[in-house]
PDB file of C-alpha atoms in Angstrom:
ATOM      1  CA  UNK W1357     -36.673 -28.242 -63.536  1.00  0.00           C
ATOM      2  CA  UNK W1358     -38.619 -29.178 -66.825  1.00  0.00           C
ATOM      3  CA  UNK W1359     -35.829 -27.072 -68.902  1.00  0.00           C
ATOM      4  CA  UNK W1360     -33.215 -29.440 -67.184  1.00  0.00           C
ATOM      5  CA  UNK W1361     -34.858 -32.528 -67.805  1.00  0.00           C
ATOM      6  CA  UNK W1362     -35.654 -31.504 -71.409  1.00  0.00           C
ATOM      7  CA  UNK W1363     -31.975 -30.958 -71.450  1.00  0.00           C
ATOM      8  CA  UNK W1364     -30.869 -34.283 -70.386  1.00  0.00           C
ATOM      9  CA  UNK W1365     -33.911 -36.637 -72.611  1.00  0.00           C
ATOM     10  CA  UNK W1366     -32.544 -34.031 -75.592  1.00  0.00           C
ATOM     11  CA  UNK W1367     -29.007 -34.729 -74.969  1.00  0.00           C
ATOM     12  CA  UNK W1368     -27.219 -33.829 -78.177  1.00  0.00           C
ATOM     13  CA  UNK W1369     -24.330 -36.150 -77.575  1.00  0.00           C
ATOM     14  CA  UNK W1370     -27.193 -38.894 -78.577  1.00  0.00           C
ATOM     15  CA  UNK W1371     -27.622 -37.274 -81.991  1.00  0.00           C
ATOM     16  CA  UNK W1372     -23.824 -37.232 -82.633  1.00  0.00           C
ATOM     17  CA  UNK W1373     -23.735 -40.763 -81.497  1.00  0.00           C
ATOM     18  CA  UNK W1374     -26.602 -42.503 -83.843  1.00  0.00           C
ATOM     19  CA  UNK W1375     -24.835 -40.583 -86.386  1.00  0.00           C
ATOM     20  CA  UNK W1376     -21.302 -42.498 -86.270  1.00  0.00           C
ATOM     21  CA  UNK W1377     -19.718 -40.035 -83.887  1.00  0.00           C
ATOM     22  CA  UNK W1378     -17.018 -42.953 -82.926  1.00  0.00           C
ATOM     23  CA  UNK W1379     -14.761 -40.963 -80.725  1.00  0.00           C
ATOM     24  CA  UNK W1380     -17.924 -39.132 -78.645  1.00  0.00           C
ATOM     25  CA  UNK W1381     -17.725 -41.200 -74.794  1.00  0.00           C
ATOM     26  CA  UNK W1382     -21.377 -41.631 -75.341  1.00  0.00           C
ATOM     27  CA  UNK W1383     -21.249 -43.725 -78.585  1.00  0.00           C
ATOM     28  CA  UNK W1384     -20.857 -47.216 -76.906  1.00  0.00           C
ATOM     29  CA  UNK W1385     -23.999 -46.945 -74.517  1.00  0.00           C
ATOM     30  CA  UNK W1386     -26.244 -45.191 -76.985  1.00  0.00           C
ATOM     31  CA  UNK W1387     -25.440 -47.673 -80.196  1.00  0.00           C
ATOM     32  CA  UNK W1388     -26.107 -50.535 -77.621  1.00  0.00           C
ATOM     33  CA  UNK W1389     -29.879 -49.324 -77.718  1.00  0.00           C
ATOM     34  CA  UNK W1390     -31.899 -49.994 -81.025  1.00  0.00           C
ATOM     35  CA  UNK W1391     -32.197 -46.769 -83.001  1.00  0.00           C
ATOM     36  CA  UNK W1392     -35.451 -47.254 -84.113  1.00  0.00           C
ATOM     37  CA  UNK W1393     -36.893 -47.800 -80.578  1.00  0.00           C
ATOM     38  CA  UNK W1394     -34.361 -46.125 -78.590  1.00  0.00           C
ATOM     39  CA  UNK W1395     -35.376 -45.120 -74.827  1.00  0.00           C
ATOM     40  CA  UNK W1396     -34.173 -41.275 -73.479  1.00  0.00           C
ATOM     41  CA  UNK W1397     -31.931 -40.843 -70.531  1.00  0.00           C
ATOM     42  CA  UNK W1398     -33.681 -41.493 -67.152  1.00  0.00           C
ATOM     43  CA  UNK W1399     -33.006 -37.808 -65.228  1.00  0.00           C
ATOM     44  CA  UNK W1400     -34.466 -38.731 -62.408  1.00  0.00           C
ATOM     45  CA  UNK W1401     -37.190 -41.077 -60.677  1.00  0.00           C
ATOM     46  CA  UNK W1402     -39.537 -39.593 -57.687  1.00  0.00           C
ATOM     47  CA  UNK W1403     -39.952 -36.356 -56.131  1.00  0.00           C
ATOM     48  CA  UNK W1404     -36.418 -34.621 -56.861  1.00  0.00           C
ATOM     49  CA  UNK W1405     -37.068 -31.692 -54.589  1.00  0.00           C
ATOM     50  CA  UNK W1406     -38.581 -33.185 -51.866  1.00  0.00           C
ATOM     51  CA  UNK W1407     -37.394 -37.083 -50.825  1.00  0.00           C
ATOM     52  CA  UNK W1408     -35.416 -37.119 -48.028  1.00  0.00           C
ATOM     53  CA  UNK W1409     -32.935 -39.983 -49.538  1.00  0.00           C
ATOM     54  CA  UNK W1410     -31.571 -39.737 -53.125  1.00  0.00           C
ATOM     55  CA  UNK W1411     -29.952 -43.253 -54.362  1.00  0.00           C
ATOM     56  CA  UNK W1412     -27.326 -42.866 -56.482  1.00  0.00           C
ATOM     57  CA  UNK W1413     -26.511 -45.669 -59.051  1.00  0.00           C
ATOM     58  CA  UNK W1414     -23.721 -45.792 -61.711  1.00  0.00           C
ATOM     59  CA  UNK W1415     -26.716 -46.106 -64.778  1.00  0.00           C
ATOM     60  CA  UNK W1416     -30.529 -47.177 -65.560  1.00  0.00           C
ATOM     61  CA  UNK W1417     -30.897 -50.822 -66.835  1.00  0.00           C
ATOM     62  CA  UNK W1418     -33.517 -51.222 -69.479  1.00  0.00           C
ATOM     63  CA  UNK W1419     -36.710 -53.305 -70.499  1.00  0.00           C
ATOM     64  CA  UNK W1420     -37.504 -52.863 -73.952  1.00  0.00           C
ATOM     65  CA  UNK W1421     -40.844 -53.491 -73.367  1.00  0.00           C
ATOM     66  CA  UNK W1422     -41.851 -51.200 -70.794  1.00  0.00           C
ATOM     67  CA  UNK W1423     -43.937 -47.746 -72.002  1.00  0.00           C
ATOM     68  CA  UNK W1424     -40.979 -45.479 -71.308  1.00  0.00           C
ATOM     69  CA  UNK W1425     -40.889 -41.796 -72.653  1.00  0.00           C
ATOM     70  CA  UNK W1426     -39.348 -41.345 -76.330  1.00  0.00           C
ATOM     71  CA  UNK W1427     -39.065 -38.308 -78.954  1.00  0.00           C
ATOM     72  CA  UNK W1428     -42.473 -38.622 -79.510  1.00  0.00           C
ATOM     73  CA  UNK W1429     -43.736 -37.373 -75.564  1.00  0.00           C
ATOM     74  CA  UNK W1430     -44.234 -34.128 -74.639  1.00  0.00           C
ATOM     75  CA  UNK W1431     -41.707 -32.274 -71.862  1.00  0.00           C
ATOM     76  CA  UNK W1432     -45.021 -32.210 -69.733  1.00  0.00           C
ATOM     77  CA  UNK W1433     -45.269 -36.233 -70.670  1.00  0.00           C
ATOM     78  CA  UNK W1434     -41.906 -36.755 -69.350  1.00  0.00           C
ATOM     79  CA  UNK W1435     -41.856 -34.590 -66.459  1.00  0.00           C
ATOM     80  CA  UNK W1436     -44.877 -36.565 -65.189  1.00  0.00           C
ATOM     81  CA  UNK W1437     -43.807 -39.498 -66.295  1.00  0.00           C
ATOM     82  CA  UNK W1438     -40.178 -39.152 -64.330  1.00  0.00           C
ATOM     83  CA  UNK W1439     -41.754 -36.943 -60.975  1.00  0.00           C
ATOM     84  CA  UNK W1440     -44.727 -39.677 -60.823  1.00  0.00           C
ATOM     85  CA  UNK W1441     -43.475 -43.081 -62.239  1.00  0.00           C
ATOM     86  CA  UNK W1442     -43.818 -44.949 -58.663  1.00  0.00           C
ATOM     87  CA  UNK W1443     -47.410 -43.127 -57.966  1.00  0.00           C
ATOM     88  CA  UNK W1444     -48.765 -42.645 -61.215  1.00  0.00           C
ATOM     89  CA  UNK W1445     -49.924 -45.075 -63.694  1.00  0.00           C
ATOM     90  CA  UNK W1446     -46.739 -46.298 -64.976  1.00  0.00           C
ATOM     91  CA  UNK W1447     -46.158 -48.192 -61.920  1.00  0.00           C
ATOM     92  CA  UNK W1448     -48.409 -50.808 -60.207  1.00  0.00           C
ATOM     93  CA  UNK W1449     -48.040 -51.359 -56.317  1.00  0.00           C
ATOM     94  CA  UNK W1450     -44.607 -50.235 -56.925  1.00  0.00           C
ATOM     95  CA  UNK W1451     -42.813 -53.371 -58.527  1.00  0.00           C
ATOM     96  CA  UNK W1452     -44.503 -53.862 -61.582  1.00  0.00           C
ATOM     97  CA  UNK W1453     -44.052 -51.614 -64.944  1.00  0.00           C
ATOM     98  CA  UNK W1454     -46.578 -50.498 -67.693  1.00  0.00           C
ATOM     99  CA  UNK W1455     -45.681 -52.274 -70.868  1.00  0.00           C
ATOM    100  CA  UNK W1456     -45.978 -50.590 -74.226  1.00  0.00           C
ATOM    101  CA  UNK W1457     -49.610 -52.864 -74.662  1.00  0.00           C
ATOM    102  CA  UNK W1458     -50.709 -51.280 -71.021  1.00  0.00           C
ATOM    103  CA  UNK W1459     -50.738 -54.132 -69.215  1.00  0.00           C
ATOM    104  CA  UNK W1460     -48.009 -54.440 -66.587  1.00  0.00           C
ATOM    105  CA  UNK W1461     -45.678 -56.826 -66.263  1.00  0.00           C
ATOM    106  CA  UNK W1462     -45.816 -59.846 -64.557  1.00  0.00           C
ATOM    107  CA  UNK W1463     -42.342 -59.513 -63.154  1.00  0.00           C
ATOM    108  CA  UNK W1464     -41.437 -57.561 -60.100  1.00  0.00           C
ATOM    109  CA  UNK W1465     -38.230 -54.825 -60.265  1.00  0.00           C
ATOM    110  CA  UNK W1466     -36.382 -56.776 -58.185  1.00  0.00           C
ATOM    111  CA  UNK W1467     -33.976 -52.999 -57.601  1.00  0.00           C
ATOM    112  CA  UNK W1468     -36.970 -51.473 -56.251  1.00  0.00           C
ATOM    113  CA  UNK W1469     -38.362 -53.504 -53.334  1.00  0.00           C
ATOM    114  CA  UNK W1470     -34.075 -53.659 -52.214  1.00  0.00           C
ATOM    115  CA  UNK W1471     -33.763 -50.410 -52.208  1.00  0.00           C
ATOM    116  CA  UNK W1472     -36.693 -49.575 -49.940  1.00  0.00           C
ATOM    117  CA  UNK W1473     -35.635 -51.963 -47.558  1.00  0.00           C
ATOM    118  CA  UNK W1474     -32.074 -50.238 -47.414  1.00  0.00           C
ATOM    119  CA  UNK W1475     -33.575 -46.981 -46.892  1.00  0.00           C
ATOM    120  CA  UNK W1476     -35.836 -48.491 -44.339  1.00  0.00           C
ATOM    121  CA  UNK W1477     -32.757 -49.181 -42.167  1.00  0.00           C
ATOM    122  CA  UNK W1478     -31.962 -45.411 -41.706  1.00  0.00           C
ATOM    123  CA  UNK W1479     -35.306 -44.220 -42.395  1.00  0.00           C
ATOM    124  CA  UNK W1480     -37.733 -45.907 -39.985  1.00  0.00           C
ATOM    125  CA  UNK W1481     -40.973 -45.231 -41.272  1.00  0.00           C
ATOM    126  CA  UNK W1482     -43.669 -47.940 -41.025  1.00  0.00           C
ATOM    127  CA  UNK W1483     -43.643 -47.797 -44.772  1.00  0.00           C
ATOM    128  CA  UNK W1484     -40.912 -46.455 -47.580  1.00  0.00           C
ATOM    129  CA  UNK W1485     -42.962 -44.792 -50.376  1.00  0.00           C
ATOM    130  CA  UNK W1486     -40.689 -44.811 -53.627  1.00  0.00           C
ATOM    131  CA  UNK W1487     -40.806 -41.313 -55.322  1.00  0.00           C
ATOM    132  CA  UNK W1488     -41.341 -39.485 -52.124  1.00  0.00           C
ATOM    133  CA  UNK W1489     -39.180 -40.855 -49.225  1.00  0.00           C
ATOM    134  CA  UNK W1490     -36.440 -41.432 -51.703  1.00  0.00           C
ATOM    135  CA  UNK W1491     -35.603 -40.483 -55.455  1.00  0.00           C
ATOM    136  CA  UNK W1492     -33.514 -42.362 -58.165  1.00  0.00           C
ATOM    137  CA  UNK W1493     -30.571 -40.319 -59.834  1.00  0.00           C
ATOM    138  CA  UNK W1494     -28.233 -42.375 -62.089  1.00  0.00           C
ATOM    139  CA  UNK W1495     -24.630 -40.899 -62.829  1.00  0.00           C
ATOM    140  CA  UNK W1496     -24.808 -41.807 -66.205  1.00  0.00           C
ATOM    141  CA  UNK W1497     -28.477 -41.385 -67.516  1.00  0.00           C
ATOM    142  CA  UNK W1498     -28.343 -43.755 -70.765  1.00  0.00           C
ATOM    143  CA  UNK W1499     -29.757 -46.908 -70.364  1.00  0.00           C
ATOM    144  CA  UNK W1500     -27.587 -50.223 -70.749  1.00  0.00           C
ATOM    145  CA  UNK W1501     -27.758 -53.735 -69.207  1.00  0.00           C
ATOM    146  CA  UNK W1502     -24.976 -54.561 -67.037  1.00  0.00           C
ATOM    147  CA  UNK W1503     -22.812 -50.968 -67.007  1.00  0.00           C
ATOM    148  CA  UNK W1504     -22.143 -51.843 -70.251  1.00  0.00           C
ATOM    149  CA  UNK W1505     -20.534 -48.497 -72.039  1.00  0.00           C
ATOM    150  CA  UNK W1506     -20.829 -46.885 -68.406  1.00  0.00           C
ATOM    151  CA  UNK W1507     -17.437 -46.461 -67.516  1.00  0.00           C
ATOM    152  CA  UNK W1508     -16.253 -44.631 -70.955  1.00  0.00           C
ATOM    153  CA  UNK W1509     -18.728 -41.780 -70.816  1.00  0.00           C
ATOM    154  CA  UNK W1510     -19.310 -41.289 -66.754  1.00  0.00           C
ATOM    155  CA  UNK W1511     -16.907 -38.418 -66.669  1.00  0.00           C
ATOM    156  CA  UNK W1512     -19.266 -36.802 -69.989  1.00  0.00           C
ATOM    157  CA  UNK W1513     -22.298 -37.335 -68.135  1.00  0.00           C
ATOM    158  CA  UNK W1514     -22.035 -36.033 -64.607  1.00  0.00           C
ATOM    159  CA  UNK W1515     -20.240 -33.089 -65.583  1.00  0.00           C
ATOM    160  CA  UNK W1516     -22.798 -32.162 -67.713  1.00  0.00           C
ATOM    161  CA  UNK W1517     -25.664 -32.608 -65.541  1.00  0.00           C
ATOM    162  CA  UNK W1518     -24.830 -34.515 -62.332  1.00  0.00           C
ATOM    163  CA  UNK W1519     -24.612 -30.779 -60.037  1.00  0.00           C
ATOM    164  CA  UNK W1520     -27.284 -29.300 -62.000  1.00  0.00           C
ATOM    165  CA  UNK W1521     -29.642 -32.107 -61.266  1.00  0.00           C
ATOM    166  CA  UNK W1522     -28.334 -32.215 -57.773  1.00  0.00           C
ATOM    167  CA  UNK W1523     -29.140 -28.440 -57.250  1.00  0.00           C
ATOM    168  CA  UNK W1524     -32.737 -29.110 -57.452  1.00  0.00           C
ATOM    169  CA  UNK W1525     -32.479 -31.656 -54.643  1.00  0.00           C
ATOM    170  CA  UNK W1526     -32.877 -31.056 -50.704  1.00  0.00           C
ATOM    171  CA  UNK W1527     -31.962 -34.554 -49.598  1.00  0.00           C
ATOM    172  CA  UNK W1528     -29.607 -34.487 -46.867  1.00  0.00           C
ATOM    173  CA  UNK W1529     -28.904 -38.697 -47.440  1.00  0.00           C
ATOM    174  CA  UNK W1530     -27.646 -39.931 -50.326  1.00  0.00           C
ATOM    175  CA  UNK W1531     -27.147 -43.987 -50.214  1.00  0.00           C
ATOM    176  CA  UNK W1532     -24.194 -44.861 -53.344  1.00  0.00           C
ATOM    177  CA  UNK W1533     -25.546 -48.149 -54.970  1.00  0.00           C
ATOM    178  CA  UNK W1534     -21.990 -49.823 -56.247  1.00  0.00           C
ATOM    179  CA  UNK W1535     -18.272 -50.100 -56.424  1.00  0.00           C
ATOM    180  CA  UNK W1536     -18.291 -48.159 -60.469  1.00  0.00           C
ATOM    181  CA  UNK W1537     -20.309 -46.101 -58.540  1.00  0.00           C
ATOM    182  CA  UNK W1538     -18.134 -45.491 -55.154  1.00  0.00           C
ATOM    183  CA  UNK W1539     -15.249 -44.561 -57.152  1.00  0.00           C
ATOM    184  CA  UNK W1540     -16.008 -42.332 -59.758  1.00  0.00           C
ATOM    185  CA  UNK W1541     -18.208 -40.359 -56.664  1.00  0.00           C
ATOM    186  CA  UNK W1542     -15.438 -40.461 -54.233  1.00  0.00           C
ATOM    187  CA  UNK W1543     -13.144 -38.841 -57.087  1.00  0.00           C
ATOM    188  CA  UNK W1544     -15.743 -36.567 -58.496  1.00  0.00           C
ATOM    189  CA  UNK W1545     -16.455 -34.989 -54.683  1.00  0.00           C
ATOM    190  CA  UNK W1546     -13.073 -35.516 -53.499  1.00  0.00           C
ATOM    191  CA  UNK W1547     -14.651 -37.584 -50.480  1.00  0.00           C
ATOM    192  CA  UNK W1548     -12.452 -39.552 -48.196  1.00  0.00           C
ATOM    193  CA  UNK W1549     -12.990 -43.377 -48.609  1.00  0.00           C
ATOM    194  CA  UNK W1550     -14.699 -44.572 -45.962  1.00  0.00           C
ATOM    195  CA  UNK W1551     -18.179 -46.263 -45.861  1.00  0.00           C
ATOM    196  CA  UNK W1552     -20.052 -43.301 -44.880  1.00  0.00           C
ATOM    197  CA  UNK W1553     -19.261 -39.129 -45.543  1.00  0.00           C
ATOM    198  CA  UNK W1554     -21.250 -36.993 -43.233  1.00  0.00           C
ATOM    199  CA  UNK W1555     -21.885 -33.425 -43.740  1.00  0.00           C
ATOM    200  CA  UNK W1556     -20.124 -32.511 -47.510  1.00  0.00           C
ATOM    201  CA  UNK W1557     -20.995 -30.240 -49.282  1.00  0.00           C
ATOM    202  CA  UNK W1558     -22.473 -31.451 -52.156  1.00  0.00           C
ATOM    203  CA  UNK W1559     -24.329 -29.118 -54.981  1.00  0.00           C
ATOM    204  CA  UNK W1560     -24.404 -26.581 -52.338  1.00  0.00           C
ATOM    205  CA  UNK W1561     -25.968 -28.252 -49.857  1.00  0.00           C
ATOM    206  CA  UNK W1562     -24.493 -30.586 -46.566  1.00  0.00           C
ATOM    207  CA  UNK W1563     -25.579 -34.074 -47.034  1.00  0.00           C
ATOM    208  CA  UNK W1564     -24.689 -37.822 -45.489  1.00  0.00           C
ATOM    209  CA  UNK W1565     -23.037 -40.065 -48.400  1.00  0.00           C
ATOM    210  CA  UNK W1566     -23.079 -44.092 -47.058  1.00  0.00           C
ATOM    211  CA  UNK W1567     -22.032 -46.164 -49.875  1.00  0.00           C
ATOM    212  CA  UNK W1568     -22.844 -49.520 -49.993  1.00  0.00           C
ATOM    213  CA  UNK W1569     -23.382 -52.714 -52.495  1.00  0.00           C
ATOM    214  CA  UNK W1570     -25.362 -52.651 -55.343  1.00  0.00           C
ATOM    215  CA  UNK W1571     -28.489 -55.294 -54.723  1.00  0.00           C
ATOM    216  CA  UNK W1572     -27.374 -57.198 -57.469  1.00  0.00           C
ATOM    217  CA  UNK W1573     -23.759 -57.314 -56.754  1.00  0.00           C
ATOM    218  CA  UNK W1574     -22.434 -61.139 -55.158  1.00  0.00           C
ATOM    219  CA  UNK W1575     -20.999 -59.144 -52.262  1.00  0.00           C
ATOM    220  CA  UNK W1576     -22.270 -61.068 -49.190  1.00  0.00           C
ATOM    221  CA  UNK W1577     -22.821 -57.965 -46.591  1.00  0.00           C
ATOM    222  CA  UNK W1578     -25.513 -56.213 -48.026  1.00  0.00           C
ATOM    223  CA  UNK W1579     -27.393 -54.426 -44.853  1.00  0.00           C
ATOM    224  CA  UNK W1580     -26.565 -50.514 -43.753  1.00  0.00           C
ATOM    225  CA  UNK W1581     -26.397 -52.229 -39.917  1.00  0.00           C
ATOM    226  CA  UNK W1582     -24.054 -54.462 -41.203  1.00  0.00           C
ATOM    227  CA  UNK W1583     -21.514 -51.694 -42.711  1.00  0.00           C
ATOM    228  CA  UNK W1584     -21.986 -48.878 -40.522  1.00  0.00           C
ATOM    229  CA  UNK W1585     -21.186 -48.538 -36.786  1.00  0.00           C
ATOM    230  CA  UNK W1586     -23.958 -47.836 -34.605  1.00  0.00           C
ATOM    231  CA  UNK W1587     -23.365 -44.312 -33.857  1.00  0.00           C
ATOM    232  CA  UNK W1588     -23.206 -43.770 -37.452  1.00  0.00           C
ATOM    233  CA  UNK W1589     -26.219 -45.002 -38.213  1.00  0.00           C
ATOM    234  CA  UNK W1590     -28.087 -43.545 -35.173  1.00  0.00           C
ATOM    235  CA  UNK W1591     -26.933 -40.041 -36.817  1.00  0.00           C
ATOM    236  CA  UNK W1592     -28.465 -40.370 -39.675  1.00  0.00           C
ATOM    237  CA  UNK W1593     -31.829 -41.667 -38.584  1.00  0.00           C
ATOM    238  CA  UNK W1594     -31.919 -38.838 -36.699  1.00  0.00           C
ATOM    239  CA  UNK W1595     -30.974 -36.608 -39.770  1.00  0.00           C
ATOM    240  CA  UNK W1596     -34.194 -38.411 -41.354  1.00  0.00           C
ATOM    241  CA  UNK W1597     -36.429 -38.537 -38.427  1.00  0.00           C
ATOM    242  CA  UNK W1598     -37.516 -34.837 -38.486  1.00  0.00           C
ATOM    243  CA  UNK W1599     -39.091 -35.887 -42.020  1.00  0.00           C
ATOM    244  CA  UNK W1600     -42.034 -37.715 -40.184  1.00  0.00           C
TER     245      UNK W1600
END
């Protein structure tokens, strides 16, 4: 797992971008970062292995302030840093991020606290725990505010690494944060479009797919209860339930 994620903060396609490579899919979102401070691709966030839920977004935002892993870390750095950031240090109480002076910010990740109570609805725990009830994978790992360069190097990105991260994970829910998102995945699996895909085969393993709106998105209907029927929903809270 460390060689993969070494794989994906190295990602050569980065070089070949900060070094004028104008036709590469990757040049728009890595020039959009600053060079001299530039942040690696986000693998993954949480227990890969292990979390029962895997959300699935279309890319990482950024905050240029946070202390987020660069060239200078270690792979034992990063792996921490990615396998621990809700439990660790680098998070406090789950919504607020180290900054680069060690203090954390003031400002809550907004993404975060949305996303638990989405998994919430099909995972009914008394409490979500990011990192180990549910881990983060991005399709596109480069950081960018606003999907901006997303949609010209998504087809680059998850072929390189979207099964190989995937094989790592045992999650048999994965909740689809987005429309960018819904497509490309419905394409890239071949999934029929509907609101929720049970039992594909997925990295070699059968897993749930519900896709829904991304928390930032103006779409009104938000809630899993509110998209899926209730049979659908009682299935996979009962996929979940042998978890606790």
């Amino acid at each position: 797992m460390k060689r993969l994620l070494e794989k994906i903060s190295s990602c050569e396609n980065i070089k070949r971008c900060l070094e004028g490579d104008l036709r590469n899919p990757c040049y728009k979102i890595v020039t959009n970062q600053d060079k001299e401070n530039f942040q690696l691709p986000e693998p993954w966030n949480g227990d890969l292995e292990n979390a029962p839920v895997i959300i699935l977004g279309s890319n990482p935002s950024i905050n240029e302030d946070e202390m987020y892993p660069n060239d200078s870390w270690s792979i034992d750095e990063k792996f921490k840093f990615h396998s621990e950031r809700f439990s660790g240090k680098w998070t406090k109480d789950q919504k607020y991020v180290m900054l680069k002076d060690g203090s954390y910010d003031t400002k809550a990740v907004r993404f975060w606290s949305s996303v638990k109570n989405r998994v919430k609805e099909i995972y009914l725990k008394d409490e979500i725990i990011l990192g180990d009830d549910l881990c983060m994978i991005e399709i596109v790992k480069c950081k960018s505010r606003k999907e901006y360069g997303v949609k010209e190097c998504m087809s680059e990105c998850s072929q390189k690494y979207m099964n190989n991260i995937l094989n790592f994970s045992n999650a048999e829910v994965i909740l689809c944060l987005g429309k960018v998102a819904e497509i490309f995945v419905k394409d890239f699996y071949k999934l029929e479009d509907k609101k929720v895909v049970e039992d594909v085969e997925i990295a070699g393993k059968k897993r749930t797919v519900i896709f829904i709106p991304h928390p930032s998105s103006f779409v009104k209907v938000k809630k899993i209860v509110n998209l899926l029927n209730e049979e659908e929903i009682l299935r996979v809270q009962m996929k979940l339930k042998k978890y606790f």
